[in-house]
Coordinates of C-alpha atoms and ligand atoms in Angstrom, one line a residue:
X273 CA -25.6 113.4 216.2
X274 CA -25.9 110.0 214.9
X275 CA -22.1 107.6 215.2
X276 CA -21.9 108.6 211.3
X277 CA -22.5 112.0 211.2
X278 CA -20.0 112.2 214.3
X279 CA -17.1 110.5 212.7
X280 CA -17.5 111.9 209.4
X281 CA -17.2 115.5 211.6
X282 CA -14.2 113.9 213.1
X283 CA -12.7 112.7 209.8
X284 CA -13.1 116.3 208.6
X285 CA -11.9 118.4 211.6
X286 CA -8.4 116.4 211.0
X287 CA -8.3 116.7 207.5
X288 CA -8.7 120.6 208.2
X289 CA -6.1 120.1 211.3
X290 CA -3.8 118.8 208.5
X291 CA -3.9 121.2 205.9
X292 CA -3.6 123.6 208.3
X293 CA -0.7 122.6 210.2
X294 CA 0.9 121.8 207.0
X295 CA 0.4 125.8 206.0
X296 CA 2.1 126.8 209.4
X297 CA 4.1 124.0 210.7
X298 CA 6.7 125.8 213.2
X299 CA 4.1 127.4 215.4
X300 CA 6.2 130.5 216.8
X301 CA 7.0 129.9 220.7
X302 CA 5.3 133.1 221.4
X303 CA 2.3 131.7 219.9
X304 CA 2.3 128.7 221.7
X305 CA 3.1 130.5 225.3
X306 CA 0.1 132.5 223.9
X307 CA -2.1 129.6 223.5
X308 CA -1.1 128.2 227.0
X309 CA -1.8 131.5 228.6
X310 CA -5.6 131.5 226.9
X311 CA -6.0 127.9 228.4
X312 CA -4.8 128.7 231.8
X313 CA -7.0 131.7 232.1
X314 CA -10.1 130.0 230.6
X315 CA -9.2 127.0 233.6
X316 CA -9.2 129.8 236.0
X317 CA -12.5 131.1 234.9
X318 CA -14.3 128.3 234.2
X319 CA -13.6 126.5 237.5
X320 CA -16.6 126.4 239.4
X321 CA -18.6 125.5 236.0
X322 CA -15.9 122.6 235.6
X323 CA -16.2 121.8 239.3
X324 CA -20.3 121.8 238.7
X325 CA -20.0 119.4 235.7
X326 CA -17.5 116.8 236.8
X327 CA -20.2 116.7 240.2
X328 CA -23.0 116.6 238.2
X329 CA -21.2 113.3 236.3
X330 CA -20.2 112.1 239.4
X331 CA -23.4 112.1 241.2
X332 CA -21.0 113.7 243.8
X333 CA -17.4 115.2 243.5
X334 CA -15.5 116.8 246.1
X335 CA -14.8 120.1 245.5
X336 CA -11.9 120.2 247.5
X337 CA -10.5 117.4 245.4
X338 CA -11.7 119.0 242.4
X339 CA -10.2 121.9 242.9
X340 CA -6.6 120.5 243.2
X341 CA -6.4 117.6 241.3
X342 CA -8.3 119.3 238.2
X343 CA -8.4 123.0 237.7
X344 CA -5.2 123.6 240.1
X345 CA -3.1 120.7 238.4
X346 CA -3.8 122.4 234.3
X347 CA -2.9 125.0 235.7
X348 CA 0.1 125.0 236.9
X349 CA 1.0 122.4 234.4
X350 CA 0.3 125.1 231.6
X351 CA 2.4 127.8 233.8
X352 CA 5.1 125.5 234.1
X353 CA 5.4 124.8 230.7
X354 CA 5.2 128.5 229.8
X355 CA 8.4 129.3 232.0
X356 CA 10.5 126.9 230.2
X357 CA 8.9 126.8 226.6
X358 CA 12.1 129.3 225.3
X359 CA 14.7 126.5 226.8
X360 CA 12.7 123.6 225.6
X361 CA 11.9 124.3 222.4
X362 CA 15.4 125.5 221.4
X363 CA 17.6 123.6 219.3
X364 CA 20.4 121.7 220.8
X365 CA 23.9 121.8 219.9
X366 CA 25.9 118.2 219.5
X367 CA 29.9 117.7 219.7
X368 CA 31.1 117.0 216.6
X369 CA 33.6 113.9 216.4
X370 CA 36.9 115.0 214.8
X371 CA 36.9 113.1 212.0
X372 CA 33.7 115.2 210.8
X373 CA 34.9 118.5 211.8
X374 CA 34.2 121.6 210.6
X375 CA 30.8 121.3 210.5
X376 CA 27.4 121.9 213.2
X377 CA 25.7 119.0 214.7
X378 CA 22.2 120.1 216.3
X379 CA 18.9 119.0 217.1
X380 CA 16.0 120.5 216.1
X381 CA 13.1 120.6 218.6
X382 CA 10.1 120.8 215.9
X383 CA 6.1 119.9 216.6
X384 CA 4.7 116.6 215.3
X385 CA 1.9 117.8 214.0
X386 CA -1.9 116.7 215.1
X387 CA -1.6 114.9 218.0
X388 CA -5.0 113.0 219.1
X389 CA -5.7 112.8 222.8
X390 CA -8.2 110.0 223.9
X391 CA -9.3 111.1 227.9
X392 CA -10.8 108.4 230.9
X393 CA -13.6 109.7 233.2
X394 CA -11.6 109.4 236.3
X395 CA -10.2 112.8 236.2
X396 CA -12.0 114.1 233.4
X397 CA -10.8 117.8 233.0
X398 CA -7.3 117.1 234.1
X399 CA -6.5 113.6 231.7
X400 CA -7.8 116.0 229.1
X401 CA -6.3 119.3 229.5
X402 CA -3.2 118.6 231.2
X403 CA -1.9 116.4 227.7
X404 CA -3.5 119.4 225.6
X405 CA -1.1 121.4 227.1
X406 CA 1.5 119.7 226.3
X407 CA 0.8 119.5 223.1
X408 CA 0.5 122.8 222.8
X409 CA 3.8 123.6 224.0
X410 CA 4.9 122.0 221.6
X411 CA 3.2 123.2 219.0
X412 CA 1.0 120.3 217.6
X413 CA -2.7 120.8 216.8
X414 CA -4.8 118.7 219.1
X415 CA -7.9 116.8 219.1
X416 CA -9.6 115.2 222.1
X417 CA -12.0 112.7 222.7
X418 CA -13.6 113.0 226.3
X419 CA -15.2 110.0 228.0
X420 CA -18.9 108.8 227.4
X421 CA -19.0 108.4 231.2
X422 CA -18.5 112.1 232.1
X423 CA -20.5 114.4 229.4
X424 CA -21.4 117.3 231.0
X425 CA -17.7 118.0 231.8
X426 CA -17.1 116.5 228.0
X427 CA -19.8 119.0 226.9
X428 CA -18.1 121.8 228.4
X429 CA -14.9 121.0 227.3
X430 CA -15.9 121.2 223.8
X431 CA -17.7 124.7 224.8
X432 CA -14.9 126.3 226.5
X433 CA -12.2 124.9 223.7
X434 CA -14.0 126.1 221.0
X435 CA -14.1 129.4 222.7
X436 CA -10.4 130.0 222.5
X437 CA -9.0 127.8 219.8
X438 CA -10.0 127.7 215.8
X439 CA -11.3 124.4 214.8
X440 CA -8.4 123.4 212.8
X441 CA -6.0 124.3 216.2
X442 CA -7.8 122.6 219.0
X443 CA -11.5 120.4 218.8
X444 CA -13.1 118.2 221.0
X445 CA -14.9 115.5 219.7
X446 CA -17.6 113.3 222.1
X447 CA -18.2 110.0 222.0
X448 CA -18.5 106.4 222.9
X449 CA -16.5 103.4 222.0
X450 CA -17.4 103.2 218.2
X451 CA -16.1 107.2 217.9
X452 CA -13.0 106.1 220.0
X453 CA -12.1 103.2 217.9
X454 CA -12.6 105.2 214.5
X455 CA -10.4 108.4 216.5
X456 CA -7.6 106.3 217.1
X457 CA -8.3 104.8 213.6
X458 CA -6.7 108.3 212.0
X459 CA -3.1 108.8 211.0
X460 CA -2.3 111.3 213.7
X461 CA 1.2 112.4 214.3
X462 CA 0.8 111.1 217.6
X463 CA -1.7 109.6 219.5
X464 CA -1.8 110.0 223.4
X465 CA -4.1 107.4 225.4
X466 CA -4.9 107.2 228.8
X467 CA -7.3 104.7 230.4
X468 CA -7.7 100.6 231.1
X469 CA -5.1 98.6 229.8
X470 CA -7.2 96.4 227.7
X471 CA -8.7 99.3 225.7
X472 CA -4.7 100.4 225.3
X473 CA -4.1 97.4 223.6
X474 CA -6.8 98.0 221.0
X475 CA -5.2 101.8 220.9
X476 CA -2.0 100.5 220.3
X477 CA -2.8 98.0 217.7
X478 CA -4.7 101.1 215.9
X479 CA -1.8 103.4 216.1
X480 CA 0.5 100.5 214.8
X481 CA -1.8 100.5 211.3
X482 CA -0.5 103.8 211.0
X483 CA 3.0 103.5 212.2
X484 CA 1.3 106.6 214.5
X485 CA 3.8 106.7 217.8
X486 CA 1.9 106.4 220.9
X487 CA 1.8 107.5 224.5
X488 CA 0.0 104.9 226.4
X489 CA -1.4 105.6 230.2
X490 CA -2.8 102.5 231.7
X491 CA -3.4 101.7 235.1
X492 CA -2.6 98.5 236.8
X493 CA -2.3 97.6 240.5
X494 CA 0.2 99.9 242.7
X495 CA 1.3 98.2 245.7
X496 CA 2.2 99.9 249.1
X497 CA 4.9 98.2 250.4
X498 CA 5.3 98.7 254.4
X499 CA 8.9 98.1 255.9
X500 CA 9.3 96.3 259.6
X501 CA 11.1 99.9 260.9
X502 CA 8.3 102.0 259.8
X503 CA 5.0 102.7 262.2
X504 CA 1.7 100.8 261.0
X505 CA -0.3 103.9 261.9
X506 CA 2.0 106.7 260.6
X507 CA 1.3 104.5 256.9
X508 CA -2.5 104.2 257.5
X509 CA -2.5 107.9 257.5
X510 CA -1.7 108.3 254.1
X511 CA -2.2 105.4 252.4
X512 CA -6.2 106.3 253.6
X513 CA -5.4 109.6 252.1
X514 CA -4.2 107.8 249.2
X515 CA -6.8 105.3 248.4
X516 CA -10.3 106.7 249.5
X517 CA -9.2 110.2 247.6
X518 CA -11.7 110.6 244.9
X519 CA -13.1 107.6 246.2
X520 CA -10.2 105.6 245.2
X521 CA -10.6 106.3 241.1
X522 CA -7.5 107.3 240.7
X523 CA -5.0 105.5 238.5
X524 CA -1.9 106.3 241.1
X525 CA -4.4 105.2 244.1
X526 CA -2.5 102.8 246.3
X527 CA -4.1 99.6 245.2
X528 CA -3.3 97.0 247.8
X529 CA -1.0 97.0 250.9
X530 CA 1.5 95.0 252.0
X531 CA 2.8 94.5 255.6
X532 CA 5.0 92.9 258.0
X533 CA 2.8 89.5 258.1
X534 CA 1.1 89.6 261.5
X535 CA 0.5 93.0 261.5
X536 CA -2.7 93.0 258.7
X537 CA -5.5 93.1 261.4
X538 CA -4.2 96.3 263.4
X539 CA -3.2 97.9 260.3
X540 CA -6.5 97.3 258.3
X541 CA -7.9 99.0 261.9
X542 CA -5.7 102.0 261.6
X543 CA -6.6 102.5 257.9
X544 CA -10.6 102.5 259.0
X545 CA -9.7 104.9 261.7
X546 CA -8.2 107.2 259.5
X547 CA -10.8 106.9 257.1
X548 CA -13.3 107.9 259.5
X549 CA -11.3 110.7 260.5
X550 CA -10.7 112.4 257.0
X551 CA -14.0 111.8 255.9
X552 CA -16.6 111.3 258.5
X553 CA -20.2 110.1 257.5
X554 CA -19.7 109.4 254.6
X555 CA -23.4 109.3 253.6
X556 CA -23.5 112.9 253.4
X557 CA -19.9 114.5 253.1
X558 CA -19.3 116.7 250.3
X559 CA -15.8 116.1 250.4
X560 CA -16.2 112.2 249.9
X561 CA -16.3 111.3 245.9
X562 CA -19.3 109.2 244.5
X563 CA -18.6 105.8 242.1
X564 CA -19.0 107.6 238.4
X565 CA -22.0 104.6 237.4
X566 CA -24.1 102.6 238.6
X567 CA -22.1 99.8 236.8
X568 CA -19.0 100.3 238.4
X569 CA -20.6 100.5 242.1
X570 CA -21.5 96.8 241.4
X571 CA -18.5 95.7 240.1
X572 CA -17.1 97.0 243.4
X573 CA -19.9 95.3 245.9
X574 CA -19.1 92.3 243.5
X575 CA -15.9 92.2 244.2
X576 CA -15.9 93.1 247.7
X577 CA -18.6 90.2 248.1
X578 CA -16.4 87.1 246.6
X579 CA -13.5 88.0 248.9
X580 CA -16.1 88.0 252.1
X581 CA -17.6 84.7 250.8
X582 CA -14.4 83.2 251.0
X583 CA -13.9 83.9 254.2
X584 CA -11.4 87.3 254.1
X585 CA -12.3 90.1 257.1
X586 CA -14.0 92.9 255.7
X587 CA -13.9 96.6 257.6
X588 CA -16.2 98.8 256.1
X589 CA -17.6 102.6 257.4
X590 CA -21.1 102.4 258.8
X591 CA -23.1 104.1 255.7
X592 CA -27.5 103.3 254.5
X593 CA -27.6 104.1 250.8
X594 CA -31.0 105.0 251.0
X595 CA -30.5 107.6 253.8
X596 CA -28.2 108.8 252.0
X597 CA -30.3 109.6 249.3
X598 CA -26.9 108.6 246.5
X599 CA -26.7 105.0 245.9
X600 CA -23.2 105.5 244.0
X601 CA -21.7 106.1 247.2
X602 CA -19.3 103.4 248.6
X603 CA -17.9 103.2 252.0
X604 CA -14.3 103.1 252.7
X605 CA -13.7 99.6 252.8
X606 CA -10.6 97.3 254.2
X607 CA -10.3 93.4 253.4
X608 CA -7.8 91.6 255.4
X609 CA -6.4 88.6 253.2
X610 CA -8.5 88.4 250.3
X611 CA -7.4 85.0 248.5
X612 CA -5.1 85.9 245.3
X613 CA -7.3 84.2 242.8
X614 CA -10.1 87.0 243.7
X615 CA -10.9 89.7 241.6
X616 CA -9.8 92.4 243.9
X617 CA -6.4 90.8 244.2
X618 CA -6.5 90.3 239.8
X619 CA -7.9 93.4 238.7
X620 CA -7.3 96.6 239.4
X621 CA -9.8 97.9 242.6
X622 CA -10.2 101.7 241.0
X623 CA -12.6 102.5 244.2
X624 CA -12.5 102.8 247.7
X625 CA -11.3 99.2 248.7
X626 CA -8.1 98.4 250.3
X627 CA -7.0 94.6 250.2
X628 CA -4.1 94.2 253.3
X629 CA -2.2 91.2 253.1
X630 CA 1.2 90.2 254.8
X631 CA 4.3 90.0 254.0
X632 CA 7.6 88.2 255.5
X633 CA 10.2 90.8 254.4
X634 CA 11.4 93.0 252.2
X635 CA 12.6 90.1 250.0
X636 CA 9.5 87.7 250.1
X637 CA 7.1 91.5 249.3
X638 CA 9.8 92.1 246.0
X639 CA 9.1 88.9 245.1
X640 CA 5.3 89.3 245.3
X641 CA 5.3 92.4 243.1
X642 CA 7.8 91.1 240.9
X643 CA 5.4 88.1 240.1
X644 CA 2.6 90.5 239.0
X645 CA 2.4 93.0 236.1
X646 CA 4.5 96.2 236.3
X647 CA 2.7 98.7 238.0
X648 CA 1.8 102.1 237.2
X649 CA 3.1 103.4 240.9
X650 CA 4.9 102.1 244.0
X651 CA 5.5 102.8 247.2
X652 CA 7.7 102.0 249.8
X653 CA 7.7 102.9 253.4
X654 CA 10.4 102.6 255.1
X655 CA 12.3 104.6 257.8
X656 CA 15.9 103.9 256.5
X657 CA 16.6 105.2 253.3
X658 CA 18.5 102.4 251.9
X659 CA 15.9 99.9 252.6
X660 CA 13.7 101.8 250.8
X661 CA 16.6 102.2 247.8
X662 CA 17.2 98.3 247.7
X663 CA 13.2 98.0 247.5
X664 CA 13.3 99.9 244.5
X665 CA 16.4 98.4 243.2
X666 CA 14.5 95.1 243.6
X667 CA 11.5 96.2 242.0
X668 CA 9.8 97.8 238.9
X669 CA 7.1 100.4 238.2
X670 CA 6.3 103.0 236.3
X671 CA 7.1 105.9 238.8
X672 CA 7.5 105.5 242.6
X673 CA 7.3 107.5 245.9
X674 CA 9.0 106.6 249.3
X675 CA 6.6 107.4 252.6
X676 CA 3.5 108.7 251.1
X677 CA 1.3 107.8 247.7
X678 CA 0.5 109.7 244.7
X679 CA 2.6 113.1 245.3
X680 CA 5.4 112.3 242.8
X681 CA 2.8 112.7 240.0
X682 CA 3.0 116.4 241.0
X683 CA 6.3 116.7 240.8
X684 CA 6.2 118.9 237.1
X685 CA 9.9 117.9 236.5
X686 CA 9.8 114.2 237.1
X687 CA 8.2 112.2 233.8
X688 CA 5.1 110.9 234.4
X689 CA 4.2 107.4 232.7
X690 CA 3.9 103.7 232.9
X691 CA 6.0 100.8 232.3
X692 CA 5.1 97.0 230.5
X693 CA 1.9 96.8 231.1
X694 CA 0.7 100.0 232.7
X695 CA 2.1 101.9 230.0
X696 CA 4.6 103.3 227.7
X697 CA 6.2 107.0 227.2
X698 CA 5.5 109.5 229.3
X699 CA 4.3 113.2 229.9
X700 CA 4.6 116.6 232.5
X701 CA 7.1 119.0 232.2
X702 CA 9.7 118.6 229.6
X703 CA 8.9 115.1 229.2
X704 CA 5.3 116.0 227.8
X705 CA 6.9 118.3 225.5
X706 CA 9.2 116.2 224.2
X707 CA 6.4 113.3 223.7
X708 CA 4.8 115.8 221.1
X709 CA 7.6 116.9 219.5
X710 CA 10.0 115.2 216.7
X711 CA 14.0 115.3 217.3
X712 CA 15.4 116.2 214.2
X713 CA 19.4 115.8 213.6
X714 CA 21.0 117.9 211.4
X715 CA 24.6 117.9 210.6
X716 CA 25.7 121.1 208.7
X717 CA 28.6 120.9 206.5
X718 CA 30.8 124.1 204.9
X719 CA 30.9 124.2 201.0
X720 CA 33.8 122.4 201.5
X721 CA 34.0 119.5 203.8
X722 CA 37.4 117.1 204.4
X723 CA 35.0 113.9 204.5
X724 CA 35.2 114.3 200.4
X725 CA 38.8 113.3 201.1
X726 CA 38.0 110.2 201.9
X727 CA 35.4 109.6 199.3
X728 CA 36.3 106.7 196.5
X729 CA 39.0 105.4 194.7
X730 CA 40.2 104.5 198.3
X731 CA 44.2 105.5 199.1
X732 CA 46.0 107.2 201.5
X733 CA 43.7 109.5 202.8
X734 CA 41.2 106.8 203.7
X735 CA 43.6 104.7 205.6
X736 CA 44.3 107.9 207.7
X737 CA 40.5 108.5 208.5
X738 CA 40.0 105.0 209.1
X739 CA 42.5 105.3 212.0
X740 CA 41.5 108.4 213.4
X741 CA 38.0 107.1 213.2
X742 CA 39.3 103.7 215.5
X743 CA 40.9 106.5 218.1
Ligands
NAD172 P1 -12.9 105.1 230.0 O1 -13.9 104.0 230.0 O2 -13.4 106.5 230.1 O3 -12.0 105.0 228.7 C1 -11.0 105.8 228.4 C2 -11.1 106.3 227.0 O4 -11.0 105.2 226.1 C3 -12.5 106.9 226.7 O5 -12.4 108.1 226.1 C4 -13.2 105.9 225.9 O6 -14.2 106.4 225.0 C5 -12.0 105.3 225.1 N1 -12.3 104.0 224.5 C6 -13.2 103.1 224.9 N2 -13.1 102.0 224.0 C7 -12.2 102.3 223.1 C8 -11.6 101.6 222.0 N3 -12.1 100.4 221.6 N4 -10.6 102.2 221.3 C9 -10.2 103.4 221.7 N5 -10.6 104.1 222.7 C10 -11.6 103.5 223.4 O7 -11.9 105.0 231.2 P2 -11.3 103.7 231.8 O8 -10.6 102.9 230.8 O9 -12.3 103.1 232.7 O10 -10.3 104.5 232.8 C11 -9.8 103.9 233.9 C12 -8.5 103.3 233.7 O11 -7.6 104.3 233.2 C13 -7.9 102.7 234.9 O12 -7.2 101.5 234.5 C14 -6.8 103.7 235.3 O13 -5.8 103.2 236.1 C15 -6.4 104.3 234.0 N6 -5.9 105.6 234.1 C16 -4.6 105.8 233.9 C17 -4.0 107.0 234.1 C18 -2.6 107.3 233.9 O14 -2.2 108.5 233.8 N7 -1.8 106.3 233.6 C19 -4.8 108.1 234.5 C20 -6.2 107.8 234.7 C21 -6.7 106.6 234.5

């Protein structure tokens, strides 16, 4: 299908979307636990043909990590969501002050309407489904647009959706950069973005021609912050969990560390050892995750290059690309004081490269993440708790965990989302239900209200409100 012919299906599919939410517009909550039931038994059907796609787009993806961080994450998501639909998406009763009494104050938990969902490669079943879902809940119509860098799993996406959904509930609509930029282009009653953070600016921008609210997911670089009481090895261990899962494409990945200065030698060491350990040989493990393109392997060896060239220590797993037959694998990798004008200490790494650099307390490592953009995750590790609490207190990110990476991002209850410039809003759980769904305050009145008491010419009666209103 030819970039026309794709957004003039695209410009039709909402129009339909539209009408037909117009026609409906409270979507029943039994419904919309029915819709999330339909997508969470497709997910558990479909796995292995989702597990074969996103490999296949990969060049190689773990099926372990598959497994959990794709298919297992939609669907619990999608259960979770289901349990607490009733309590969510009932209205909500307010106090009423005095002065307005009698009368009912409530809000109204009602769907937006047609939400559009724009999806990054990274995690290309989960970035896709897991906002659908939400959505859903809250009983929006929903379109997606997948990534260009992972069809097959965009393909089956499309396949599978169009299975279980009418057109004008749920549609997937492929395509690159031109379809993106005419997607967000639409008046949608929400628009929900996740991927870089210059590509969210454009989003945004988009959205604002519209006055169309939007959820923005960037990335940015998380720090690991490592306090003096805590054991240099005990962090390796899962901060090389952390950053060589899924190769390290993973927008929570830990994207530098920072430790007690003198320690970034035996640290980077432990990291390596680890590394080895999890995922030995790497050249032909199943379990370790290819670099999606060909393009962003040699941004990677790029970037990994310039550090080394200027003199930083780089540790990197013994791996021959051409033995291993997949030239979009990349080692784990650890550089030991790359110089902060590099690109690896710029941009964010999104692959399997760890930058170590040191630190001369808590302070002096506040400071250093302070000076940078707010990132998308931190974490702290710290033995004593409030060392750990004052880090935070000193610091700001989008979410955070203490003693290990990533894991608060399953946590369905806590809002997920950035902050400045890794992102704004948020979604799981409630939150993601509430990101899709307008507030609507309603005060009702009897036939009869006192407030007409104080209407005009202004006497008595208004100088009595006035000073009940003051307390
Ligand atoms: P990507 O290149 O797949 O792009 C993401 C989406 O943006 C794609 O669907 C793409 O078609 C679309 N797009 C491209 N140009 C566009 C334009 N001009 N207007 C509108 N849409 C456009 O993925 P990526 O950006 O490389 O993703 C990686 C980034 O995403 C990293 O920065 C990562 O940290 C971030 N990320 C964030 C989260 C999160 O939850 N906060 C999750 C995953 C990834």
């Amino acid at each position: 299908m030819s970039d026309t012919d794709a957004i003039a299906r695209m410009q039709a599919v909402f129009s339909a979307q539209k009408a037909a939410f117009e026609a409906e517009r409270h979507r029943p909550v039994p419904e919309r636990k029915a819709d999330l039931k339909k997508l969470e038994a497709m997910v558990k059907a479909r796995a292995d043909d989702f597990a074969a796609a996103i490999d296949a787009d990969f060049g190689r993806r773990s099926k372990a990590e598959t497994a959990v961080a794709e298919a297992g994450f939609v669907i619990a998501t999608a259960k979770h969501a289901r349990k607490h639909l009733d309590r969510w998406a009932a209205s909500k009763r307010k106090p009423v002050p005095p002065t307005m009494a009698p009368g009912k104050a409530y809000v109204r938990r009602e769907p937006k309407g047609v939400a559009g969902i724009v999806s990054p490669w990274n995690y290309a079943m989960q970035l896709a489904l897991a906002p659908l879902a939400a959505a859903l809940a809250a009983g929006c119509r929903a379109m997606i647009k997948p990534s260009e860098f992972t069809p097959r799993t965009a393909e089956l996406l499309q396949e599978v959706l169009a299975g279980l959904y009418a057109e004008d509930h749920v549609a997937v609509i492929p395509g690159g950069p031109d379809l993106a930029q005419a997607f967000c282009a639409q008046p949608f009653d929400h628009l929900f973005y996740t991927g870089s953070t210059p590509v969210g600016r454009l989003v945004a921008q988009a959205a604002a021609a519209n006055l169309t609210p939007v959820t923005l997911e960037l990335g940015g670089k998380s720090p690991a912050v490592i306090a003096s009481d805590f054991s240099l090895d005990e962090a390796a261990k899962t901060i090389a969990w952390g950053k060589y899962f899924n190769a390290g494409q993973t927008c929570v990945a830990p994207d530098y560390a920072l430790v007690p200065r003198g320690g970034q030698r035996k640290f980077a060491e432990a990291v390596m050892r680890e590394a080895n350990a999890m995922w030995p040989d790497v050249a032909d493990n199943g379990d370790y995750t290819a670099i999606v393109s060909e393009k962003h392997h040699a941004r990677l060896s790029a970037m990994v290059e310039e550090a080394r060239q200027a003199g930083a220590d780089v540790l990197q797993a013994d791996f021959d690309p051409e033995k291993a037959g997949n030239t979009r694998i990349f080692p784990p990798t650890v550089v030991v004081d790359p110089p902060l004008d590099s690109a690896l200490m710029r941009e964010e790494i999104f692959g399997p490269v760890l930058p170590v650099l040191g630190h001369d307390g808590m302070e002096d490592a506040a400071r250093f993440v302070n000076e940078r953009d707010r990132p998308l995750a931190l974490y702290v590790y710290a033995k004593s708790k409030p060392i750990a609490r004052r880090f935070l207190a000193r610091t700001m990110s989008g979410g955070a965990a203490v003693n290990v990476p990533m894991l608060h991002l399953s946590v369905e209850d806590l809002p997920f989302g950035g902050v400045g410039a890794s992102g704004q809003g948020a979604y799981h759980g409630e939150a993601g239900f509430l990101t899709f769904t307008h507030e609507r305050s309603v005060f009702e009145a009897p036939v009869w209200h006192p407030s007409r008491l104080v209407f005009p010419p202004y006497g008595r009666m208004f100088e009595f409100f006035k000073k009940l209103q003051a307390g």
